[in-house]
């Protein structure tokens, strides 16, 4: 179950790749530190190729497609080997399509109304942009009416190596989405030594 895998990994590396070589190198580094979950955002033309390359090379990696904004993205992601999909927003048509093809979907939400709608389709909800919305205190307030529901939150946006533990200690939060371990800038510059340092910093210690 993807919910258990995300709870175990705690920090989901959210990545942007423009070529499969960088994606494979990053996946290799993550696995070196026992991180077998990766979210590849659909922000580049090569995103689907990167998902497919990682799944072909590393069978035990749980790959997810992020920034899903079109219903057609689900089937493409599934065909490439993605196990889950994530959106930054709530759109009912996306929820319906994910359910139709039986893909684990994590819709985005920013308000109580969006959270309530999202919970009709998924037991996992992404809070975005978490830090800018008000951080931990906002999450506590916005989820209070839904305490009796069984679901997990994945705050993303503005979370880094400094504040991630605060979010993880918040009720209903099972994992956080972070660009910190694999920043787009470092990937573009092929600075994999720095990326490994960040991965080791984040995952090389007990969370």
PDB file of C-alpha atoms in Angstrom:
ATOM      1  CA  UNK A   1       0.000   0.000   0.000  1.00  0.00           C
ATOM      2  CA  UNK A   2       1.487   3.338  -1.055  1.00  0.00           C
ATOM      3  CA  UNK A   3       0.338   5.015   2.154  1.00  0.00           C
ATOM      4  CA  UNK A   4       2.533   2.685   4.216  1.00  0.00           C
ATOM      5  CA  UNK A   5       5.515   3.230   1.908  1.00  0.00           C
ATOM      6  CA  UNK A   6       5.206   7.010   2.162  1.00  0.00           C
ATOM      7  CA  UNK A   7       4.827   6.833   5.937  1.00  0.00           C
ATOM      8  CA  UNK A   8       8.023   4.792   6.113  1.00  0.00           C
ATOM      9  CA  UNK A   9      10.089   7.063   3.854  1.00  0.00           C
ATOM     10  CA  UNK A  10       8.720  10.240   5.532  1.00  0.00           C
ATOM     11  CA  UNK A  11      10.381  12.653   3.078  1.00  0.00           C
ATOM     12  CA  UNK A  12       9.419  12.274  -0.590  1.00  0.00           C
ATOM     13  CA  UNK A  13      12.065  13.658  -2.956  1.00  0.00           C
ATOM     14  CA  UNK A  14      10.248  15.803  -5.532  1.00  0.00           C
ATOM     15  CA  UNK A  15      12.368  15.979  -8.684  1.00  0.00           C
ATOM     16  CA  UNK A  16      12.484  17.786 -12.016  1.00  0.00           C
ATOM     17  CA  UNK A  17      14.515  16.067 -14.747  1.00  0.00           C
ATOM     18  CA  UNK A  18      15.325  17.154 -18.281  1.00  0.00           C
ATOM     19  CA  UNK A  19      17.163  13.964 -19.262  1.00  0.00           C
ATOM     20  CA  UNK A  20      17.078  10.287 -18.324  1.00  0.00           C
ATOM     21  CA  UNK A  21      20.756  10.196 -17.400  1.00  0.00           C
ATOM     22  CA  UNK A  22      20.188  12.616 -14.522  1.00  0.00           C
ATOM     23  CA  UNK A  23      17.087  10.716 -13.435  1.00  0.00           C
ATOM     24  CA  UNK A  24      18.937   7.401 -13.299  1.00  0.00           C
ATOM     25  CA  UNK A  25      21.887   8.885 -11.425  1.00  0.00           C
ATOM     26  CA  UNK A  26      19.543  10.458  -8.878  1.00  0.00           C
ATOM     27  CA  UNK A  27      17.606   7.227  -8.380  1.00  0.00           C
ATOM     28  CA  UNK A  28      20.892   5.388  -7.857  1.00  0.00           C
ATOM     29  CA  UNK A  29      21.957   7.886  -5.180  1.00  0.00           C
ATOM     30  CA  UNK A  30      18.582   7.699  -3.423  1.00  0.00           C
ATOM     31  CA  UNK A  31      18.707   3.892  -3.338  1.00  0.00           C
ATOM     32  CA  UNK A  32      22.201   4.077  -1.868  1.00  0.00           C
ATOM     33  CA  UNK A  33      20.551   5.580   1.211  1.00  0.00           C
ATOM     34  CA  UNK A  34      17.554   3.201   1.118  1.00  0.00           C
ATOM     35  CA  UNK A  35      15.195   5.762  -0.395  1.00  0.00           C
ATOM     36  CA  UNK A  36      13.000   3.821  -2.808  1.00  0.00           C
ATOM     37  CA  UNK A  37      10.314   6.477  -3.393  1.00  0.00           C
ATOM     38  CA  UNK A  38      10.672   9.273  -5.929  1.00  0.00           C
ATOM     39  CA  UNK A  39       8.230  11.800  -7.371  1.00  0.00           C
ATOM     40  CA  UNK A  40       9.038  12.986 -10.885  1.00  0.00           C
ATOM     41  CA  UNK A  41       7.113  16.115 -11.792  1.00  0.00           C
ATOM     42  CA  UNK A  42       5.614  16.417 -15.252  1.00  0.00           C
ATOM     43  CA  UNK A  43       7.243  19.786 -15.867  1.00  0.00           C
ATOM     44  CA  UNK A  44       9.567  18.752 -18.682  1.00  0.00           C
ATOM     45  CA  UNK A  45       9.145  16.987 -22.008  1.00  0.00           C
ATOM     46  CA  UNK A  46      11.323  14.133 -20.759  1.00  0.00           C
ATOM     47  CA  UNK A  47       9.399  13.480 -17.542  1.00  0.00           C
ATOM     48  CA  UNK A  48       7.594  10.357 -18.754  1.00  0.00           C
ATOM     49  CA  UNK A  49      10.815   9.014 -20.270  1.00  0.00           C
ATOM     50  CA  UNK A  50      12.513   9.511 -16.911  1.00  0.00           C
ATOM     51  CA  UNK A  51       9.820   7.595 -15.050  1.00  0.00           C
ATOM     52  CA  UNK A  52      10.109   4.733 -17.548  1.00  0.00           C
ATOM     53  CA  UNK A  53      13.915   4.700 -17.410  1.00  0.00           C
ATOM     54  CA  UNK A  54      13.957   4.548 -13.609  1.00  0.00           C
ATOM     55  CA  UNK A  55      11.392   1.752 -13.489  1.00  0.00           C
ATOM     56  CA  UNK A  56      13.248  -0.252 -16.133  1.00  0.00           C
ATOM     57  CA  UNK A  57      16.575   0.096 -14.345  1.00  0.00           C
ATOM     58  CA  UNK A  58      15.440  -0.098 -10.718  1.00  0.00           C
ATOM     59  CA  UNK A  59      12.494  -2.467 -10.300  1.00  0.00           C
ATOM     60  CA  UNK A  60      11.994  -1.809  -6.587  1.00  0.00           C
ATOM     61  CA  UNK A  61      11.648   1.970  -6.910  1.00  0.00           C
ATOM     62  CA  UNK A  62       8.192   3.346  -6.189  1.00  0.00           C
ATOM     63  CA  UNK A  63       7.934   6.082  -8.806  1.00  0.00           C
ATOM     64  CA  UNK A  64       5.253   8.731  -8.789  1.00  0.00           C
ATOM     65  CA  UNK A  65       4.184  11.322 -11.336  1.00  0.00           C
ATOM     66  CA  UNK A  66       3.891  14.818  -9.882  1.00  0.00           C
ATOM     67  CA  UNK A  67       2.259  18.016 -11.129  1.00  0.00           C
ATOM     68  CA  UNK A  68      -0.474  15.996 -12.847  1.00  0.00           C
ATOM     69  CA  UNK A  69      -2.875  18.491 -14.424  1.00  0.00           C
ATOM     70  CA  UNK A  70      -4.459  16.541 -17.303  1.00  0.00           C
ATOM     71  CA  UNK A  71      -6.558  13.394 -17.233  1.00  0.00           C
ATOM     72  CA  UNK A  72      -4.449  11.945 -20.051  1.00  0.00           C
ATOM     73  CA  UNK A  73      -1.381  12.130 -17.787  1.00  0.00           C
ATOM     74  CA  UNK A  74      -2.604   9.261 -15.637  1.00  0.00           C
ATOM     75  CA  UNK A  75      -2.583   6.608 -18.329  1.00  0.00           C
ATOM     76  CA  UNK A  76       0.758   7.821 -19.688  1.00  0.00           C
ATOM     77  CA  UNK A  77       2.271   7.692 -16.212  1.00  0.00           C
ATOM     78  CA  UNK A  78       0.826   4.257 -15.555  1.00  0.00           C
ATOM     79  CA  UNK A  79       2.201   2.954 -18.848  1.00  0.00           C
ATOM     80  CA  UNK A  80       5.651   4.245 -17.862  1.00  0.00           C
ATOM     81  CA  UNK A  81       5.547   2.417 -14.538  1.00  0.00           C
ATOM     82  CA  UNK A  82       4.386   5.110 -12.129  1.00  0.00           C
ATOM     83  CA  UNK A  83       2.715   3.714  -9.010  1.00  0.00           C
ATOM     84  CA  UNK A  84       1.108   6.926  -7.809  1.00  0.00           C
ATOM     85  CA  UNK A  85       0.233  10.401  -9.068  1.00  0.00           C
ATOM     86  CA  UNK A  86       0.132  13.779  -7.348  1.00  0.00           C
ATOM     87  CA  UNK A  87      -1.457  17.131  -8.201  1.00  0.00           C
ATOM     88  CA  UNK A  88      -0.907  20.589  -6.711  1.00  0.00           C
ATOM     89  CA  UNK A  89      -4.642  21.307  -6.834  1.00  0.00           C
ATOM     90  CA  UNK A  90      -8.078  19.736  -6.603  1.00  0.00           C
ATOM     91  CA  UNK A  91      -9.986  18.913  -9.767  1.00  0.00           C
ATOM     92  CA  UNK A  92     -12.797  16.383  -9.674  1.00  0.00           C
ATOM     93  CA  UNK A  93     -12.184  15.223 -13.247  1.00  0.00           C
ATOM     94  CA  UNK A  94      -8.665  14.179 -12.240  1.00  0.00           C
ATOM     95  CA  UNK A  95      -9.988  12.235  -9.251  1.00  0.00           C
ATOM     96  CA  UNK A  96     -12.533  10.440 -11.408  1.00  0.00           C
ATOM     97  CA  UNK A  97      -9.954   9.482 -14.032  1.00  0.00           C
ATOM     98  CA  UNK A  98      -7.478   8.195 -11.433  1.00  0.00           C
ATOM     99  CA  UNK A  99     -10.198   6.026  -9.949  1.00  0.00           C
ATOM    100  CA  UNK A 100     -11.212   4.758 -13.396  1.00  0.00           C
ATOM    101  CA  UNK A 101      -7.747   3.431 -14.149  1.00  0.00           C
ATOM    102  CA  UNK A 102      -7.191   2.341 -10.537  1.00  0.00           C
ATOM    103  CA  UNK A 103      -4.164   4.528  -9.830  1.00  0.00           C
ATOM    104  CA  UNK A 104      -3.275   5.739  -6.350  1.00  0.00           C
ATOM    105  CA  UNK A 105      -3.912   9.462  -6.557  1.00  0.00           C
ATOM    106  CA  UNK A 106      -2.967  12.254  -4.153  1.00  0.00           C
ATOM    107  CA  UNK A 107      -5.002  15.360  -4.998  1.00  0.00           C
ATOM    108  CA  UNK A 108      -3.841  18.762  -3.823  1.00  0.00           C
ATOM    109  CA  UNK A 109      -5.795  20.998  -1.480  1.00  0.00           C
ATOM    110  CA  UNK A 110      -5.365  24.344   0.237  1.00  0.00           C
ATOM    111  CA  UNK A 111      -8.715  24.974   1.956  1.00  0.00           C
ATOM    112  CA  UNK A 112     -11.179  23.014   4.131  1.00  0.00           C
ATOM    113  CA  UNK A 113     -13.592  22.780   1.194  1.00  0.00           C
ATOM    114  CA  UNK A 114     -10.923  21.302  -1.068  1.00  0.00           C
ATOM    115  CA  UNK A 115      -9.793  18.861   1.619  1.00  0.00           C
ATOM    116  CA  UNK A 116     -13.376  17.677   2.116  1.00  0.00           C
ATOM    117  CA  UNK A 117     -13.879  17.163  -1.614  1.00  0.00           C
ATOM    118  CA  UNK A 118     -10.536  15.386  -1.961  1.00  0.00           C
ATOM    119  CA  UNK A 119     -11.349  12.977   0.867  1.00  0.00           C
ATOM    120  CA  UNK A 120     -14.294  11.667  -1.130  1.00  0.00           C
ATOM    121  CA  UNK A 121     -11.787  10.188  -3.566  1.00  0.00           C
ATOM    122  CA  UNK A 122      -8.566   9.564  -1.684  1.00  0.00           C
ATOM    123  CA  UNK A 123      -7.242   8.817   1.780  1.00  0.00           C
ATOM    124  CA  UNK A 124      -4.136  10.850   0.959  1.00  0.00           C
ATOM    125  CA  UNK A 125      -4.196  14.619   0.389  1.00  0.00           C
ATOM    126  CA  UNK A 126      -1.371  16.970  -0.546  1.00  0.00           C
ATOM    127  CA  UNK A 127      -1.392  20.356   1.212  1.00  0.00           C
ATOM    128  CA  UNK A 128       0.174  22.907  -1.121  1.00  0.00           C
ATOM    129  CA  UNK A 129       1.893  25.342  -0.785  1.00  0.00           C
ATOM    130  CA  UNK A 130       2.252  24.262   2.839  1.00  0.00           C
ATOM    131  CA  UNK A 131       4.711  26.808   4.211  1.00  0.00           C
ATOM    132  CA  UNK A 132       3.198  29.816   2.443  1.00  0.00           C
ATOM    133  CA  UNK A 133      -0.295  28.872   3.599  1.00  0.00           C
ATOM    134  CA  UNK A 134       0.835  29.156   7.211  1.00  0.00           C
ATOM    135  CA  UNK A 135       2.841  26.031   7.906  1.00  0.00           C
ATOM    136  CA  UNK A 136       2.157  23.702  10.803  1.00  0.00           C
ATOM    137  CA  UNK A 137      -0.343  25.982  12.537  1.00  0.00           C
ATOM    138  CA  UNK A 138      -2.388  26.292   9.362  1.00  0.00           C
ATOM    139  CA  UNK A 139      -2.420  22.530   8.875  1.00  0.00           C
ATOM    140  CA  UNK A 140      -3.587  21.999  12.451  1.00  0.00           C
ATOM    141  CA  UNK A 141      -6.411  24.494  11.997  1.00  0.00           C
ATOM    142  CA  UNK A 142      -7.536  23.432   8.546  1.00  0.00           C
ATOM    143  CA  UNK A 143      -7.680  19.724   9.379  1.00  0.00           C
ATOM    144  CA  UNK A 144      -9.320  20.037  12.815  1.00  0.00           C
ATOM    145  CA  UNK A 145     -12.866  19.538  11.451  1.00  0.00           C
ATOM    146  CA  UNK A 146     -11.810  16.246   9.837  1.00  0.00           C
ATOM    147  CA  UNK A 147     -10.142  14.544  12.803  1.00  0.00           C
ATOM    148  CA  UNK A 148     -12.599  11.656  12.698  1.00  0.00           C
ATOM    149  CA  UNK A 149     -11.672  10.845   9.097  1.00  0.00           C
ATOM    150  CA  UNK A 150      -8.948   8.277   8.444  1.00  0.00           C
ATOM    151  CA  UNK A 151      -6.523   9.927   6.041  1.00  0.00           C
ATOM    152  CA  UNK A 152      -2.946  11.074   5.646  1.00  0.00           C
ATOM    153  CA  UNK A 153      -1.592  14.484   4.722  1.00  0.00           C
ATOM    154  CA  UNK A 154       1.461  15.226   2.595  1.00  0.00           C
ATOM    155  CA  UNK A 155       2.413  18.883   2.979  1.00  0.00           C
ATOM    156  CA  UNK A 156       4.624  20.166   0.162  1.00  0.00           C
ATOM    157  CA  UNK A 157       6.035  23.568  -0.720  1.00  0.00           C
ATOM    158  CA  UNK A 158       8.566  25.483   1.358  1.00  0.00           C
ATOM    159  CA  UNK A 159       9.633  22.428   3.364  1.00  0.00           C
ATOM    160  CA  UNK A 160      13.349  21.841   3.768  1.00  0.00           C
ATOM    161  CA  UNK A 161      16.016  20.276   5.975  1.00  0.00           C
ATOM    162  CA  UNK A 162      15.311  22.828   8.708  1.00  0.00           C
ATOM    163  CA  UNK A 163      11.547  22.576   9.193  1.00  0.00           C
ATOM    164  CA  UNK A 164      10.550  19.108   7.936  1.00  0.00           C
ATOM    165  CA  UNK A 165      10.506  17.549  11.407  1.00  0.00           C
ATOM    166  CA  UNK A 166       7.938  20.093  12.582  1.00  0.00           C
ATOM    167  CA  UNK A 167       5.612  19.052   9.783  1.00  0.00           C
ATOM    168  CA  UNK A 168       6.169  15.334  10.377  1.00  0.00           C
ATOM    169  CA  UNK A 169       5.249  15.781  14.044  1.00  0.00           C
ATOM    170  CA  UNK A 170       1.863  17.251  13.078  1.00  0.00           C
ATOM    171  CA  UNK A 171      -1.268  15.118  13.390  1.00  0.00           C
ATOM    172  CA  UNK A 172      -2.393  13.474  10.125  1.00  0.00           C
ATOM    173  CA  UNK A 173       0.924  14.210   8.380  1.00  0.00           C
ATOM    174  CA  UNK A 174       2.445  10.937   7.198  1.00  0.00           C
ATOM    175  CA  UNK A 175       5.135  12.364   4.894  1.00  0.00           C
ATOM    176  CA  UNK A 176       6.390  15.600   3.375  1.00  0.00           C
ATOM    177  CA  UNK A 177       7.246  16.432  -0.205  1.00  0.00           C
ATOM    178  CA  UNK A 178      10.636  18.142  -0.568  1.00  0.00           C
ATOM    179  CA  UNK A 179      12.704  19.463  -3.430  1.00  0.00           C
ATOM    180  CA  UNK A 180      15.556  19.994  -0.957  1.00  0.00           C
ATOM    181  CA  UNK A 181      17.392  16.671  -1.451  1.00  0.00           C
ATOM    182  CA  UNK A 182      17.326  16.932  -5.263  1.00  0.00           C
ATOM    183  CA  UNK A 183      17.070  20.626  -6.242  1.00  0.00           C
ATOM    184  CA  UNK A 184      16.384  21.347  -9.896  1.00  0.00           C
ATOM    185  CA  UNK A 185      19.350  23.735 -10.094  1.00  0.00           C
ATOM    186  CA  UNK A 186      21.854  21.135  -8.882  1.00  0.00           C
ATOM    187  CA  UNK A 187      20.421  18.531 -11.260  1.00  0.00           C
ATOM    188  CA  UNK A 188      20.798  20.903 -14.217  1.00  0.00           C
ATOM    189  CA  UNK A 189      24.379  21.628 -13.200  1.00  0.00           C
ATOM    190  CA  UNK A 190      25.091  17.884 -12.769  1.00  0.00           C
ATOM    191  CA  UNK A 191      26.367  18.510  -9.252  1.00  0.00           C
ATOM    192  CA  UNK A 192      25.633  15.011  -8.000  1.00  0.00           C
ATOM    193  CA  UNK A 193      28.215  15.209  -5.203  1.00  0.00           C
ATOM    194  CA  UNK A 194      26.192  18.036  -3.657  1.00  0.00           C
ATOM    195  CA  UNK A 195      22.965  16.137  -4.273  1.00  0.00           C
ATOM    196  CA  UNK A 196      24.388  13.081  -2.516  1.00  0.00           C
ATOM    197  CA  UNK A 197      25.455  15.279   0.402  1.00  0.00           C
ATOM    198  CA  UNK A 198      21.877  16.519   0.760  1.00  0.00           C
ATOM    199  CA  UNK A 199      20.449  13.017   0.458  1.00  0.00           C
ATOM    200  CA  UNK A 200      22.865  11.730   3.096  1.00  0.00           C
ATOM    201  CA  UNK A 201      22.034  14.695   5.344  1.00  0.00           C
ATOM    202  CA  UNK A 202      18.307  14.025   5.108  1.00  0.00           C
ATOM    203  CA  UNK A 203      18.130  10.232   4.976  1.00  0.00           C
ATOM    204  CA  UNK A 204      21.430   9.139   6.470  1.00  0.00           C
ATOM    205  CA  UNK A 205      20.107   9.715   9.959  1.00  0.00           C
ATOM    206  CA  UNK A 206      17.065   8.332  11.748  1.00  0.00           C
ATOM    207  CA  UNK A 207      14.080  10.570  10.979  1.00  0.00           C
TER     208      UNK A 207
END
